[in-house]
Short mmCIF file of N, CA and C in Angstrom, two decimals:
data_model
loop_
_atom_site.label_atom_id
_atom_site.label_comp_id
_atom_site.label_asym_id
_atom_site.label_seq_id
_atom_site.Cartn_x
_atom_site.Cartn_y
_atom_site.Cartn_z
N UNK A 1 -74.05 -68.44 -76.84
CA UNK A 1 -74.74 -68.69 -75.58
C UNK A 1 -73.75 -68.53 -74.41
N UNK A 2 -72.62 -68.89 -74.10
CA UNK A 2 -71.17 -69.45 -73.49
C UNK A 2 -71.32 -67.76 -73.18
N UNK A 3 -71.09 -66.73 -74.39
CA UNK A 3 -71.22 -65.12 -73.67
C UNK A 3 -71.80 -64.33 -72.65
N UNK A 4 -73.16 -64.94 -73.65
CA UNK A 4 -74.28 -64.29 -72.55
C UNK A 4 -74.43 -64.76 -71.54
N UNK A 5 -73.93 -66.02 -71.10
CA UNK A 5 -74.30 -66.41 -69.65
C UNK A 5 -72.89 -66.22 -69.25
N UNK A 6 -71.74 -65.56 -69.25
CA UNK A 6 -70.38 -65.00 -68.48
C UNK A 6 -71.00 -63.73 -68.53
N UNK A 7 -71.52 -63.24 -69.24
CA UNK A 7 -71.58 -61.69 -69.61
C UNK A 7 -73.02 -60.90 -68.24
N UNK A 8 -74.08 -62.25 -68.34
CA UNK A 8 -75.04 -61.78 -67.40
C UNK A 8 -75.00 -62.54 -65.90
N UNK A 9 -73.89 -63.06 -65.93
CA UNK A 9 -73.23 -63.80 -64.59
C UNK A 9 -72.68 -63.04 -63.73
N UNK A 10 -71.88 -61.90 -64.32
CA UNK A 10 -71.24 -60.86 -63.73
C UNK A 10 -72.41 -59.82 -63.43
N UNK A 11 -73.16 -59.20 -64.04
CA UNK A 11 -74.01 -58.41 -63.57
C UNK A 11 -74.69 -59.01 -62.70
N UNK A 12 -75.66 -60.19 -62.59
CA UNK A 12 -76.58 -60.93 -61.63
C UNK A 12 -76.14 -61.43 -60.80
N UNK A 13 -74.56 -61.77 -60.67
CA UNK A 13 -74.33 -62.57 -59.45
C UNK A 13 -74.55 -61.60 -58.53
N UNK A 14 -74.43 -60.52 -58.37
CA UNK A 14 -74.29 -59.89 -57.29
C UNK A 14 -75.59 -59.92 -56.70
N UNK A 15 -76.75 -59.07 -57.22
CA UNK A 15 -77.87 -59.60 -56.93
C UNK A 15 -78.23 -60.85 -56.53
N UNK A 16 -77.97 -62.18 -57.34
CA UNK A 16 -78.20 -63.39 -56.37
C UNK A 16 -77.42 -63.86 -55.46
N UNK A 17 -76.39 -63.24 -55.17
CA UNK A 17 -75.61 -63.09 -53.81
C UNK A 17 -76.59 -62.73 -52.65
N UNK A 18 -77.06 -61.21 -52.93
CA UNK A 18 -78.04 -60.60 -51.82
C UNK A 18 -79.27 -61.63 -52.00
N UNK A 19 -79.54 -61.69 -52.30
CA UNK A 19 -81.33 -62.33 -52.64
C UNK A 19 -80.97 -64.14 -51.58
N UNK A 20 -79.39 -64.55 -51.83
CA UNK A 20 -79.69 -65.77 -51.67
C UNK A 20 -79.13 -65.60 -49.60
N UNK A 21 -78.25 -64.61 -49.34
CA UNK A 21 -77.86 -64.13 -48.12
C UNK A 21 -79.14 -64.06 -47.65
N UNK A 22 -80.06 -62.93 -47.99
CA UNK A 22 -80.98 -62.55 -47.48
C UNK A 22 -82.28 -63.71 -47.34
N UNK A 23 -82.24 -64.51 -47.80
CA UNK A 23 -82.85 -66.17 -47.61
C UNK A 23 -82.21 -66.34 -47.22
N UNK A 24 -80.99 -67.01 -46.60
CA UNK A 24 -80.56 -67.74 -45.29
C UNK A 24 -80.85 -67.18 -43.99
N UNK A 25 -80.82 -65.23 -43.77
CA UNK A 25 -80.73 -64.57 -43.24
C UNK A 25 -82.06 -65.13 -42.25
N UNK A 26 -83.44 -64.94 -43.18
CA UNK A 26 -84.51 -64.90 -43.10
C UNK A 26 -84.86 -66.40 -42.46
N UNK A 27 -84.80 -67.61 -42.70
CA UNK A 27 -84.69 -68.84 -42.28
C UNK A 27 -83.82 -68.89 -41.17
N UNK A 28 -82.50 -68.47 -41.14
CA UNK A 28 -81.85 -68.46 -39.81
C UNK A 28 -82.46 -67.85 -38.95
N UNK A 29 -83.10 -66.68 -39.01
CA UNK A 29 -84.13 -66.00 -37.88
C UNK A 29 -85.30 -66.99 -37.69
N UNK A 30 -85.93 -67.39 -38.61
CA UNK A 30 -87.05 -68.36 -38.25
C UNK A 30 -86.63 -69.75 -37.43
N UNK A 31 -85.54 -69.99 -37.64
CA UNK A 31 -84.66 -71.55 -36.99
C UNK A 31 -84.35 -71.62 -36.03
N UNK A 32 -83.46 -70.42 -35.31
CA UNK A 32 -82.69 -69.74 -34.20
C UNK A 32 -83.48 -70.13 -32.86
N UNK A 33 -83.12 -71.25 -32.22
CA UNK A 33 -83.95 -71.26 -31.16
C UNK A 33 -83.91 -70.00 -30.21
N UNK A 34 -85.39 -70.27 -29.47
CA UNK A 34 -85.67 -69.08 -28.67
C UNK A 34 -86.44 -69.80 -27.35
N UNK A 35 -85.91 -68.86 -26.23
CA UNK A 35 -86.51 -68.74 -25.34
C UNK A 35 -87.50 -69.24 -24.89
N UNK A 36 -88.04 -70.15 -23.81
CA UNK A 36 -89.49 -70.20 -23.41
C UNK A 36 -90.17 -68.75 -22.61
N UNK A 37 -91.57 -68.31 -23.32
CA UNK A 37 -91.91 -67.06 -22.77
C UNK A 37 -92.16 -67.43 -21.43
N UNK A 38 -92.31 -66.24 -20.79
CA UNK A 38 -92.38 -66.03 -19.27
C UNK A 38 -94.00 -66.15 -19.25
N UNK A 39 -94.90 -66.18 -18.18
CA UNK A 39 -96.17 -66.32 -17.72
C UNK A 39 -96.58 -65.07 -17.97
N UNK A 40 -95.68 -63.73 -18.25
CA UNK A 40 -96.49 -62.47 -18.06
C UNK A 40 -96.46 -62.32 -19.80
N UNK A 41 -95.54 -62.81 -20.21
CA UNK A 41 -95.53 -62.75 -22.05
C UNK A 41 -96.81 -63.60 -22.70
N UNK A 42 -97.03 -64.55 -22.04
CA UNK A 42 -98.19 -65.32 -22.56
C UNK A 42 -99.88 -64.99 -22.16
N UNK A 43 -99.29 -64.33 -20.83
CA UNK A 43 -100.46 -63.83 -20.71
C UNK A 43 -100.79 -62.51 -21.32
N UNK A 44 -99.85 -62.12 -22.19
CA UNK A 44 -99.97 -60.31 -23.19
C UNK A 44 -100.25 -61.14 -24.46
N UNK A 45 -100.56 -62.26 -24.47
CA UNK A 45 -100.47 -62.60 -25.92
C UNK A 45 -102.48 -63.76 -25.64
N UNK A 46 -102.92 -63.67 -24.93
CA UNK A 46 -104.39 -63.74 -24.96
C UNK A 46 -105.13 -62.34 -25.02
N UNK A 47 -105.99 -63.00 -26.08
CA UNK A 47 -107.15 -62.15 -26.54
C UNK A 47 -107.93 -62.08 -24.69
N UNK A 48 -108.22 -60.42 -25.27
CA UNK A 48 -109.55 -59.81 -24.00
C UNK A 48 -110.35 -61.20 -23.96
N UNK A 49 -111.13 -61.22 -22.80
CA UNK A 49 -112.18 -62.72 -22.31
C UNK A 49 -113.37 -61.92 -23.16
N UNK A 50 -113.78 -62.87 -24.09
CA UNK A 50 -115.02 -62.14 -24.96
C UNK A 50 -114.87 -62.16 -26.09
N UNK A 51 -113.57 -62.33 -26.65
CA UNK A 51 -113.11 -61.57 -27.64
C UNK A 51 -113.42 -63.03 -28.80
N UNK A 52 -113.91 -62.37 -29.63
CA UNK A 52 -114.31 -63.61 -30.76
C UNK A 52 -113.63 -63.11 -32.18
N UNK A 53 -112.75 -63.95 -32.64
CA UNK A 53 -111.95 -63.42 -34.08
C UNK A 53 -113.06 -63.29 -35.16
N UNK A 54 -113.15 -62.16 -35.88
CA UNK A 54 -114.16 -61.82 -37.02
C UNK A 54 -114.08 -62.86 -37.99
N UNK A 55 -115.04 -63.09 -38.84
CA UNK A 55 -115.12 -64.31 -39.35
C UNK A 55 -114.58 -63.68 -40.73
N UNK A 56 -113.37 -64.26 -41.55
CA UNK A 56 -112.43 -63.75 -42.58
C UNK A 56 -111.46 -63.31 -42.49
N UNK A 57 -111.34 -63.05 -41.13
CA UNK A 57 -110.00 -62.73 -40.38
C UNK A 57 -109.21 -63.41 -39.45
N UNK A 58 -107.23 -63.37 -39.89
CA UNK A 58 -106.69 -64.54 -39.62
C UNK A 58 -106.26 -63.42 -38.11
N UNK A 59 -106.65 -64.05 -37.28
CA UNK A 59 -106.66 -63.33 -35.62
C UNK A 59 -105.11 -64.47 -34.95
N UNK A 60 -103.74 -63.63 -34.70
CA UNK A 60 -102.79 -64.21 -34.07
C UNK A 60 -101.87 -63.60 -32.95
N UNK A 61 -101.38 -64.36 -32.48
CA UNK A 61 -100.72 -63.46 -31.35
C UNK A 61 -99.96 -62.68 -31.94
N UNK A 62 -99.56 -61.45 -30.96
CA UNK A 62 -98.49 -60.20 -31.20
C UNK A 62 -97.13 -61.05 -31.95
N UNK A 63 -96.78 -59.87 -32.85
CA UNK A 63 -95.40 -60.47 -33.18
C UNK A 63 -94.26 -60.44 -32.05
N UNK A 64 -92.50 -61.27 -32.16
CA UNK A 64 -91.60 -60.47 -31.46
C UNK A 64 -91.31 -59.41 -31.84
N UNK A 65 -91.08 -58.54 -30.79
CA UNK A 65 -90.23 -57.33 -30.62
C UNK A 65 -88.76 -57.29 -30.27
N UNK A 66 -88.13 -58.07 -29.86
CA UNK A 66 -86.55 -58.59 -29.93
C UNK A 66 -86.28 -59.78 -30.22
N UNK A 67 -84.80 -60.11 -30.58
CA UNK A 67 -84.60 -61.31 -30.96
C UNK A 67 -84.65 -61.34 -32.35
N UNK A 68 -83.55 -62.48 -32.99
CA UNK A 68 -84.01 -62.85 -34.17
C UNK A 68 -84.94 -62.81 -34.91
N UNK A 69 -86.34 -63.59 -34.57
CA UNK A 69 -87.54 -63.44 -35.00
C UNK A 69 -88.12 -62.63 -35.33
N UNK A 70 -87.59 -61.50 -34.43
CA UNK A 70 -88.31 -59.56 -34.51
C UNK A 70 -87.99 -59.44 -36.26
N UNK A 71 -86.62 -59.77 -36.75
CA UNK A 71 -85.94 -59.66 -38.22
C UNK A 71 -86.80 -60.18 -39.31
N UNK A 72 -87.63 -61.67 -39.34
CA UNK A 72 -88.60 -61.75 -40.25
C UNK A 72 -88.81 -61.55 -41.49
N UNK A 73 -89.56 -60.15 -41.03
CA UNK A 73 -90.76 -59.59 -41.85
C UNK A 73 -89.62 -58.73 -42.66
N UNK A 74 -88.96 -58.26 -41.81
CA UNK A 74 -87.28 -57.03 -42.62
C UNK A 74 -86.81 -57.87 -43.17
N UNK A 75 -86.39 -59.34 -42.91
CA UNK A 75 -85.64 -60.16 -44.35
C UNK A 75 -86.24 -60.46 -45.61
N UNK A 76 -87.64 -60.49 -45.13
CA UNK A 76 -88.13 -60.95 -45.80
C UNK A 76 -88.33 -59.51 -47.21
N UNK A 77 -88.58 -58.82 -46.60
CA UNK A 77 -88.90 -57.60 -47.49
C UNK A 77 -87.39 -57.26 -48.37
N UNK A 78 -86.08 -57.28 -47.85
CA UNK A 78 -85.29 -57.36 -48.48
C UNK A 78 -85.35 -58.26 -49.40
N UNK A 79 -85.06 -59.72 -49.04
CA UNK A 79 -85.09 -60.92 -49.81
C UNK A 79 -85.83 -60.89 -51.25
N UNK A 80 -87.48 -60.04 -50.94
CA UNK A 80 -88.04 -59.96 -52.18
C UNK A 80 -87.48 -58.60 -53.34
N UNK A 81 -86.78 -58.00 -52.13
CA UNK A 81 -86.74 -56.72 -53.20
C UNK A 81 -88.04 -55.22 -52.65
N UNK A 82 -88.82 -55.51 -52.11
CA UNK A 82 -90.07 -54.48 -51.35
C UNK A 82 -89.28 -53.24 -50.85
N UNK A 83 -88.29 -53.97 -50.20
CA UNK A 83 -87.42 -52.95 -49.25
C UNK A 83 -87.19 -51.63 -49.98
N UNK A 84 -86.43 -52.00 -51.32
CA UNK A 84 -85.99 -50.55 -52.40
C UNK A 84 -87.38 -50.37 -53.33
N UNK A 85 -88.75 -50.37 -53.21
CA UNK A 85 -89.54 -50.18 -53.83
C UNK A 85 -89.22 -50.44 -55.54
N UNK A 86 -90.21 -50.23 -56.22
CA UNK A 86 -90.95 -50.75 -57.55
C UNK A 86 -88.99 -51.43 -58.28
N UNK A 87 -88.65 -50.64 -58.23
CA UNK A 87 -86.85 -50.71 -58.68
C UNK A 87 -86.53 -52.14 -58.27
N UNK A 88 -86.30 -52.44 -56.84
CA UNK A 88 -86.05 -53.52 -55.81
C UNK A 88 -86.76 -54.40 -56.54
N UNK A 89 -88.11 -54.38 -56.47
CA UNK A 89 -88.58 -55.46 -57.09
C UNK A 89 -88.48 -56.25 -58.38
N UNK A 90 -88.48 -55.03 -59.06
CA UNK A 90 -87.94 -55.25 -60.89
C UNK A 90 -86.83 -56.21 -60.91
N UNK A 91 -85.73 -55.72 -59.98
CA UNK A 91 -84.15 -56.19 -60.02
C UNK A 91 -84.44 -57.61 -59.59
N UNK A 92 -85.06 -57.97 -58.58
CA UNK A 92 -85.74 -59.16 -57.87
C UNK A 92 -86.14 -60.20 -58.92
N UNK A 93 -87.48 -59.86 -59.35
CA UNK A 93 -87.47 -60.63 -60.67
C UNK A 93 -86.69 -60.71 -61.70
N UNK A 94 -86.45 -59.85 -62.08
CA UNK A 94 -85.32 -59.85 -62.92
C UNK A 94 -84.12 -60.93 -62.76
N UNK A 95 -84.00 -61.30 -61.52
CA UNK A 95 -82.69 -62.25 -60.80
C UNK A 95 -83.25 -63.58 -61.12
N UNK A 96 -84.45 -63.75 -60.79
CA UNK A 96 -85.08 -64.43 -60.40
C UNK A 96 -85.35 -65.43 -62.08
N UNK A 97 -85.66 -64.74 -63.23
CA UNK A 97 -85.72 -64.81 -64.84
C UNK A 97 -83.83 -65.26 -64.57
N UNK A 98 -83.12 -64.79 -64.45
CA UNK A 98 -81.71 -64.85 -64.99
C UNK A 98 -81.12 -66.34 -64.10
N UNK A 99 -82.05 -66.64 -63.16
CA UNK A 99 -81.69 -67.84 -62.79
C UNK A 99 -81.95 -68.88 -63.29
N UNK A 100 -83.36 -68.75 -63.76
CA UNK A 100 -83.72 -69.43 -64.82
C UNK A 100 -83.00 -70.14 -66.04
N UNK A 101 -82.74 -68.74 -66.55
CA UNK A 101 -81.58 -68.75 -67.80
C UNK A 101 -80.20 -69.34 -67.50
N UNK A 102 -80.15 -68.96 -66.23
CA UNK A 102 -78.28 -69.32 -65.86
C UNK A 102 -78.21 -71.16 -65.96
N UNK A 103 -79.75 -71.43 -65.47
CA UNK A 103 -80.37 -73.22 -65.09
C UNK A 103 -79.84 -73.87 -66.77
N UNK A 104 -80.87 -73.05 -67.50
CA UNK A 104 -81.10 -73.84 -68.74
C UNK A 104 -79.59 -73.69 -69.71
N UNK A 105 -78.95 -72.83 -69.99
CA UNK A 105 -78.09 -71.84 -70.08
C UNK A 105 -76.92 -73.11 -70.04
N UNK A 106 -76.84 -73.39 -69.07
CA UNK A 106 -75.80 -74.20 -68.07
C UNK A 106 -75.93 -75.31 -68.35
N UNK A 107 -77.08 -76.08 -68.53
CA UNK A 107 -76.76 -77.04 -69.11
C UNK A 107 -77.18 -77.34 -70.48
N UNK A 108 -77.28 -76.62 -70.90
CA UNK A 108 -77.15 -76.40 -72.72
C UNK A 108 -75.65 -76.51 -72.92
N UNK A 109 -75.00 -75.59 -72.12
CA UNK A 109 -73.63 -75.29 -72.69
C UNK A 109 -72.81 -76.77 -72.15
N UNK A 110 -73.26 -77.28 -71.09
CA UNK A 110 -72.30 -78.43 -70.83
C UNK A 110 -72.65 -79.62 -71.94
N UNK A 111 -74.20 -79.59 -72.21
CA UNK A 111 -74.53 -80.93 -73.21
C UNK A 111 -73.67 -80.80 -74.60
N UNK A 112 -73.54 -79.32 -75.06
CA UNK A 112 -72.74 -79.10 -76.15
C UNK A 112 -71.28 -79.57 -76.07
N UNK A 113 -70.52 -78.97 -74.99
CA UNK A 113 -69.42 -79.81 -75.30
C UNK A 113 -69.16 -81.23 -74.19
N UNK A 114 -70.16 -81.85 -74.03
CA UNK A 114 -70.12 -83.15 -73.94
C UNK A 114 -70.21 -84.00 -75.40
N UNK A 115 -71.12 -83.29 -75.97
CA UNK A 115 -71.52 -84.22 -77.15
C UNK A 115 -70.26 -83.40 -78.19
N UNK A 116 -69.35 -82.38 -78.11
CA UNK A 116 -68.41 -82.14 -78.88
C UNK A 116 -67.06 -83.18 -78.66
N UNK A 117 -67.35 -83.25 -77.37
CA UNK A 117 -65.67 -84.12 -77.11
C UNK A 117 -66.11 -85.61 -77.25
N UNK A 118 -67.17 -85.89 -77.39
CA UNK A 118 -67.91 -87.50 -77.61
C UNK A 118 -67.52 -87.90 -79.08
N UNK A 119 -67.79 -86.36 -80.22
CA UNK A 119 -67.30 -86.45 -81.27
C UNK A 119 -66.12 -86.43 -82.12
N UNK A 120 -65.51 -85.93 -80.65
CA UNK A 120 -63.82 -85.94 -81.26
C UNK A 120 -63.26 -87.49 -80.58
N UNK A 121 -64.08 -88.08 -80.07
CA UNK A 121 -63.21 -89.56 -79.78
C UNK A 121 -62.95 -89.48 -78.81
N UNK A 122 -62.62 -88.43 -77.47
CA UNK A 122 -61.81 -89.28 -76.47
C UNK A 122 -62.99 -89.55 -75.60
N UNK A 123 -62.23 -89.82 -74.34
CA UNK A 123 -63.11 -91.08 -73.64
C UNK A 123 -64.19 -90.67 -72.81
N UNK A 124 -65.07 -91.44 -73.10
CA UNK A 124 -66.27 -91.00 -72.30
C UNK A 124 -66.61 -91.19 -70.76
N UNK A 125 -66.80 -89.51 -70.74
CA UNK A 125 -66.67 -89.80 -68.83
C UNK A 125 -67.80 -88.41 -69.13
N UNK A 126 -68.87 -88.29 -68.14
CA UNK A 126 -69.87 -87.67 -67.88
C UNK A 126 -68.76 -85.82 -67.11
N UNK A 127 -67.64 -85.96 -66.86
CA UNK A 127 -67.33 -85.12 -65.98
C UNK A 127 -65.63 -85.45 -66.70
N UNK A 128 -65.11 -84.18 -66.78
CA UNK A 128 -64.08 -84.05 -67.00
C UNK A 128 -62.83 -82.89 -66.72
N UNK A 129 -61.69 -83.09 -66.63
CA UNK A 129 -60.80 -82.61 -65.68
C UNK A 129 -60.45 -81.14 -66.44
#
């Protein structure tokens, strides 16, 4: 077990490097304070007088066009993997399964030699040097 999780640590970290950048990336754009709009921005962001949202449809103001925020929808598409099509995505999940594994993996391998050095006698400490 101890192999396969050094062995698929090196291939996946890199990937959950990007995947986990590209989530901060994506949240830091959403966090990033911004600006109060101007009177002429808010007024580009009301619907025509009349205008009634179709019923099943989620009706919202324009997105940004500069600024952090404009980034979004582009982190977000990285983050999942969309960005490099069907490939991107595969690799995505794929990260996503190996984190999994790295979770369970990880602490399989620590319970083993906790309960190995428990059996050789020395002293019991949850964490060791």
């Amino acid at each position: 077990m101890r192999k396969w999780h050094r062995w698929l640590s090196v291939f996946f970290g890199v990937f959950l490097l990007f995947i986990a950048l590209t989530g901060l990336a994506s949240q830091w754009a959403v966090l990033w304070p911004i600006a109060e709009p101007s009177a002429a921005e808010l007024a580009a962001q009301e619907p025509p007088a009349g205008f009634v949202c179709p019923e099943g449809w989620r009706c919202s103001p324009p997105r940004p066009t500069s600024g952090p925020r404009s980034l979004v929808g582009w982190f977000h598409h990285l983050h999942s993997g969309e960005e490099f099509g069907p490939i991107g995505i595969a690799i995505s999940i794929a990260s996503g399964l190996a984190m999994v594994f790295f979770a369970f993996s990880g602490l399989w391998l620590y319970i083993r030699m906790w309960a190995d050095r428990r059996r050789r006698g020395a002293r019991q400490r949850w964490f060791w040097k």
